[in-house]
Coordinates of C-alpha atoms in Angstrom, one line a residue:
X1 CA 20.9 -2.7 -1.9
X2 CA 17.9 -3.0 -4.3
X3 CA 18.4 0.2 -6.1
X4 CA 20.4 -1.1 -9.2
X5 CA 17.5 -3.3 -10.4
X6 CA 14.3 -2.2 -8.9
X7 CA 14.7 1.5 -9.1
X8 CA 14.9 1.2 -12.9
X9 CA 11.1 0.9 -12.5
X10 CA 9.4 4.1 -13.8
X11 CA 6.9 3.7 -10.9
X12 CA 9.6 3.8 -8.1
X13 CA 11.4 6.7 -9.9
X14 CA 8.2 8.6 -9.8
X15 CA 7.3 7.9 -6.2
X16 CA 10.7 7.7 -4.5
X17 CA 11.8 11.1 -3.1
X18 CA 14.9 10.0 -1.1
X19 CA 17.7 7.4 -1.5
X20 CA 17.0 3.9 -0.2
X21 CA 13.9 1.7 -0.1
X22 CA 10.5 3.1 -0.9
X23 CA 8.7 4.2 2.3
X24 CA 5.0 4.6 2.0
X25 CA 2.6 5.5 4.9
X26 CA -1.0 4.3 4.2
X27 CA -3.6 6.6 5.7
X28 CA -6.5 5.1 4.0
X29 CA -7.4 3.0 7.0
X30 CA -9.4 6.0 8.2
X31 CA -12.3 4.6 6.2
X32 CA -11.5 1.0 7.4
X33 CA -11.2 1.6 11.1
X34 CA -11.6 5.2 12.1
X35 CA -9.5 8.5 12.3
X36 CA -5.8 8.3 11.8
X37 CA -5.1 11.8 13.2
X38 CA -6.0 11.8 17.0
X39 CA -6.3 15.6 17.0
X40 CA -8.1 15.7 13.6
X41 CA -5.3 17.6 12.0
X42 CA -4.5 15.5 9.0
X43 CA -2.5 18.2 7.3
X44 CA -0.1 18.5 10.3
X45 CA 0.3 14.7 10.3
X46 CA 1.1 14.6 6.6
X47 CA 3.5 17.5 7.0
X48 CA 5.4 15.6 9.7
X49 CA 5.7 12.6 7.4
X50 CA 7.0 14.8 4.6
X51 CA 9.7 16.3 6.9
X52 CA 10.9 12.9 8.3
X53 CA 11.8 10.9 5.2
X54 CA 8.6 9.4 3.9
X55 CA 8.3 9.0 0.2
X56 CA 4.6 8.8 -0.2
X57 CA 1.2 8.7 1.6
X58 CA -1.9 6.9 0.6
X59 CA -5.0 9.0 1.1
X60 CA -8.7 8.8 0.1
X61 CA -10.0 11.6 -2.2
X62 CA -11.8 13.6 0.5
X63 CA -8.7 13.5 2.8
X64 CA -6.4 14.9 0.0
X65 CA -8.6 18.0 0.1
X66 CA -7.8 18.6 3.8
X67 CA -4.0 18.6 3.1
X68 CA -2.1 21.7 2.0
X69 CA -1.0 21.0 -1.6
X70 CA 2.5 22.3 -0.8
X71 CA 3.1 19.1 1.3
X72 CA 3.4 17.3 -2.0
X73 CA 6.4 19.2 -3.1
X74 CA 8.5 16.7 -1.2
X75 CA 6.0 13.9 -0.9
X76 CA 4.2 11.7 -3.4
X77 CA 0.5 11.2 -3.4
X78 CA -1.2 7.9 -3.9
X79 CA -4.9 8.2 -4.0
X80 CA -6.8 5.1 -2.8
X81 CA -9.7 4.1 -5.0
X82 CA -11.3 1.3 -3.0
X83 CA -12.9 1.1 0.6
X84 CA -14.7 -1.0 3.1
X85 CA -15.2 -0.8 6.8
X86 CA -14.5 -3.1 9.8
X87 CA -18.2 -2.5 10.8
X88 CA -19.6 -4.4 7.7
X89 CA -21.2 -7.7 7.8
X90 CA -18.2 -8.8 5.6
X91 CA -15.3 -6.7 6.8
X92 CA -13.1 -8.1 3.9
X93 CA -15.4 -6.7 1.2
X94 CA -14.1 -3.7 -0.8
X95 CA -15.7 -1.6 -3.5
X96 CA -14.5 1.3 -5.7
X97 CA -15.2 4.7 -4.3
X98 CA -13.1 6.9 -6.6
X99 CA -11.9 6.9 -10.2
X100 CA -8.5 7.2 -11.8
X101 CA -9.7 10.5 -13.5
X102 CA -10.7 11.9 -10.0
X103 CA -7.2 11.0 -8.7
X104 CA -5.5 12.8 -11.6
X105 CA -7.5 15.9 -10.9
X106 CA -6.3 15.8 -7.4
X107 CA -2.7 15.7 -8.5
X108 CA -2.0 11.9 -7.7
X109 CA 1.4 10.4 -8.6
X110 CA -0.2 7.0 -8.5
X111 CA -3.4 5.2 -7.4
X112 CA -4.0 2.2 -5.2
X113 CA -6.7 -0.6 -5.1
X114 CA -7.3 -3.1 -2.4
X115 CA -8.0 -6.7 -2.9
X116 CA -8.7 -9.3 -0.1
X117 CA -7.7 -12.6 -1.7
X118 CA -10.1 -15.3 -0.3
X119 CA -12.9 -13.0 0.7
X120 CA -16.5 -13.7 0.1
X121 CA -16.5 -10.8 -2.5
X122 CA -13.1 -11.7 -4.1
X123 CA -14.6 -11.7 -7.7
X124 CA -15.7 -8.2 -7.5
X125 CA -12.4 -7.0 -6.1
X126 CA -10.5 -8.7 -8.8
X127 CA -12.7 -7.3 -11.5
X128 CA -12.1 -3.8 -10.0
X129 CA -8.4 -4.3 -10.0
X130 CA -8.3 -5.2 -13.5
X131 CA -10.6 -2.4 -14.6
X132 CA -8.5 0.2 -12.8
X133 CA -5.4 -1.2 -14.4
X134 CA -6.9 -0.6 -17.8
X135 CA -7.7 3.0 -16.8
X136 CA -4.2 3.5 -15.5
X137 CA -2.9 2.3 -18.8
X138 CA -5.0 4.8 -20.7
X139 CA -4.1 7.7 -18.5
X140 CA -0.4 6.8 -17.9
X141 CA -0.8 6.5 -14.1
X142 CA 1.0 3.9 -12.0
X143 CA -1.1 1.5 -9.9
X144 CA -0.3 0.0 -6.6
X145 CA -2.3 -3.1 -5.7
X146 CA -2.7 -4.0 -2.0
X147 CA -3.4 -7.6 -2.0
X148 CA -3.8 -9.6 1.3
X149 CA -4.9 -13.2 1.9
X150 CA -8.0 -12.6 4.0
X151 CA -11.2 -14.6 4.2
X152 CA -13.1 -17.4 5.8
X153 CA -10.7 -20.1 4.7
X154 CA -7.5 -18.1 5.3
X155 CA -5.9 -19.2 8.6
X156 CA -2.5 -17.7 8.1
X157 CA -2.4 -14.5 6.0
X158 CA 1.4 -14.4 6.3
X159 CA 1.8 -17.9 4.7
X160 CA 4.4 -17.6 2.0
X161 CA 2.5 -19.6 -0.6
X162 CA -0.6 -17.4 -0.1
X163 CA 1.5 -14.2 -0.2
X164 CA 3.3 -15.4 -3.4
X165 CA -0.2 -15.9 -4.9
X166 CA -1.4 -12.5 -3.9
X167 CA 1.7 -11.0 -5.6
X168 CA 1.0 -12.9 -8.7
X169 CA -2.6 -11.9 -8.8
X170 CA -1.5 -8.2 -8.7
X171 CA 1.1 -8.5 -11.4
X172 CA -1.0 -10.6 -13.8
X173 CA -4.0 -8.2 -13.5
X174 CA -1.9 -5.2 -14.4
X175 CA -0.5 -3.6 -11.2
X176 CA 2.9 -1.9 -11.3
X177 CA 3.7 -2.3 -7.7
X178 CA 2.2 -4.8 -5.1
X179 CA 1.9 -4.5 -1.3
X180 CA 1.6 -7.8 0.5
X181 CA 1.8 -9.0 4.2
X182 CA 5.1 -9.4 5.8
X183 CA 6.4 -13.0 5.6
X184 CA 8.2 -13.8 8.9
X185 CA 10.7 -16.2 7.5
X186 CA 13.3 -14.1 5.4
X187 CA 14.2 -17.1 3.3
X188 CA 10.6 -17.7 2.2
X189 CA 10.1 -13.9 1.7
X190 CA 13.1 -13.9 -0.6
X191 CA 11.4 -16.7 -2.7
X192 CA 8.3 -14.6 -2.8
X193 CA 10.2 -11.5 -4.1
X194 CA 12.1 -13.7 -6.6
X195 CA 8.8 -15.0 -8.0
X196 CA 7.2 -11.7 -8.3
X197 CA 7.8 -9.9 -11.7
X198 CA 6.9 -6.4 -10.4
X199 CA 8.4 -4.4 -7.3
X200 CA 7.0 -5.8 -4.0
X201 CA 6.6 -3.9 -0.7
X202 CA 5.6 -5.3 2.6
X203 CA 3.0 -4.1 5.0
X204 CA 4.1 -3.2 8.5
X205 CA 1.3 -5.0 10.3
X206 CA 0.7 -5.0 14.0
X207 CA 4.1 -4.7 15.7
X208 CA 4.9 -5.1 19.4
X209 CA 7.4 -2.1 19.4
X210 CA 9.2 0.4 17.2
X211 CA 12.4 -1.8 17.6
X212 CA 10.4 -4.8 16.4
X213 CA 9.2 -2.9 13.5
X214 CA 12.8 -1.7 12.6
X215 CA 14.1 -5.3 12.7
X216 CA 11.4 -6.9 10.6
X217 CA 11.8 -4.1 8.0
X218 CA 15.6 -4.6 7.9
X219 CA 15.0 -8.3 7.4
X220 CA 12.6 -7.6 4.6
X221 CA 14.9 -5.3 2.9
X222 CA 17.6 -7.9 3.0
X223 CA 15.3 -10.3 1.5
X224 CA 15.0 -8.0 -1.6
X225 CA 11.7 -6.1 -1.1
X226 CA 11.5 -2.7 -2.7
X227 CA 10.3 -1.0 0.5
X228 CA 7.6 -1.0 3.1
X229 CA 4.1 0.5 3.5
X230 CA 3.8 1.2 7.2
X231 CA 0.9 2.8 9.0
X232 CA 0.4 3.0 12.8
X233 CA 2.2 0.7 15.1
X234 CA 0.0 -1.6 17.0
X235 CA -3.1 -1.3 14.8
X236 CA -4.6 -4.6 13.7
X237 CA -5.5 -3.3 10.2
X238 CA -2.6 -5.3 8.5
X239 CA -1.3 -2.0 7.1

């Protein structure tokens, strides 16, 4: 039960809609890898999440406009500010495609920025994260940093030392909450959580089955994470 300590965070109090760990569904990988709603009905998909216990969804600014605003009566909105596609020469590159002010105009409860630690364009992504953190401080908006070890020299993105470094980068550059890859060893994940000064959530990642996802999420919660950010089972997007 992480609620006594982690839930004192203003960010989690703002995003969490139900008791228990924070459950975020990232839908921003529509830009990275293609449509997330097979039938094209994003509004219906978001409505299903709202009705089934999800606390927040992550959407790009254009996607928000295709969702009925009433969906967010029981669901928090995180607007994603950075993007890159799997078709690019450097699929790990990310750039800013929206601003904190735009996110506020859309009714965002928080914003998120993506950084691939170890990518060829790491410096740009770090600078973007720091700049957005400054804007979030000015506007009073929480910032989720999605930081993943990815790049030419990264052989194991779930390595505990690399994941701990990713979490430290997010915290020290001004994020309020960090999302990192799942670390398979619960003991090592516990060490990562202990070393991170801000609430930490884990990505779902590609899972073999729903049962597999449930078990890895339970292990992560027992290790002390604040919640999970889970997209589509089986996708190789690391979300």
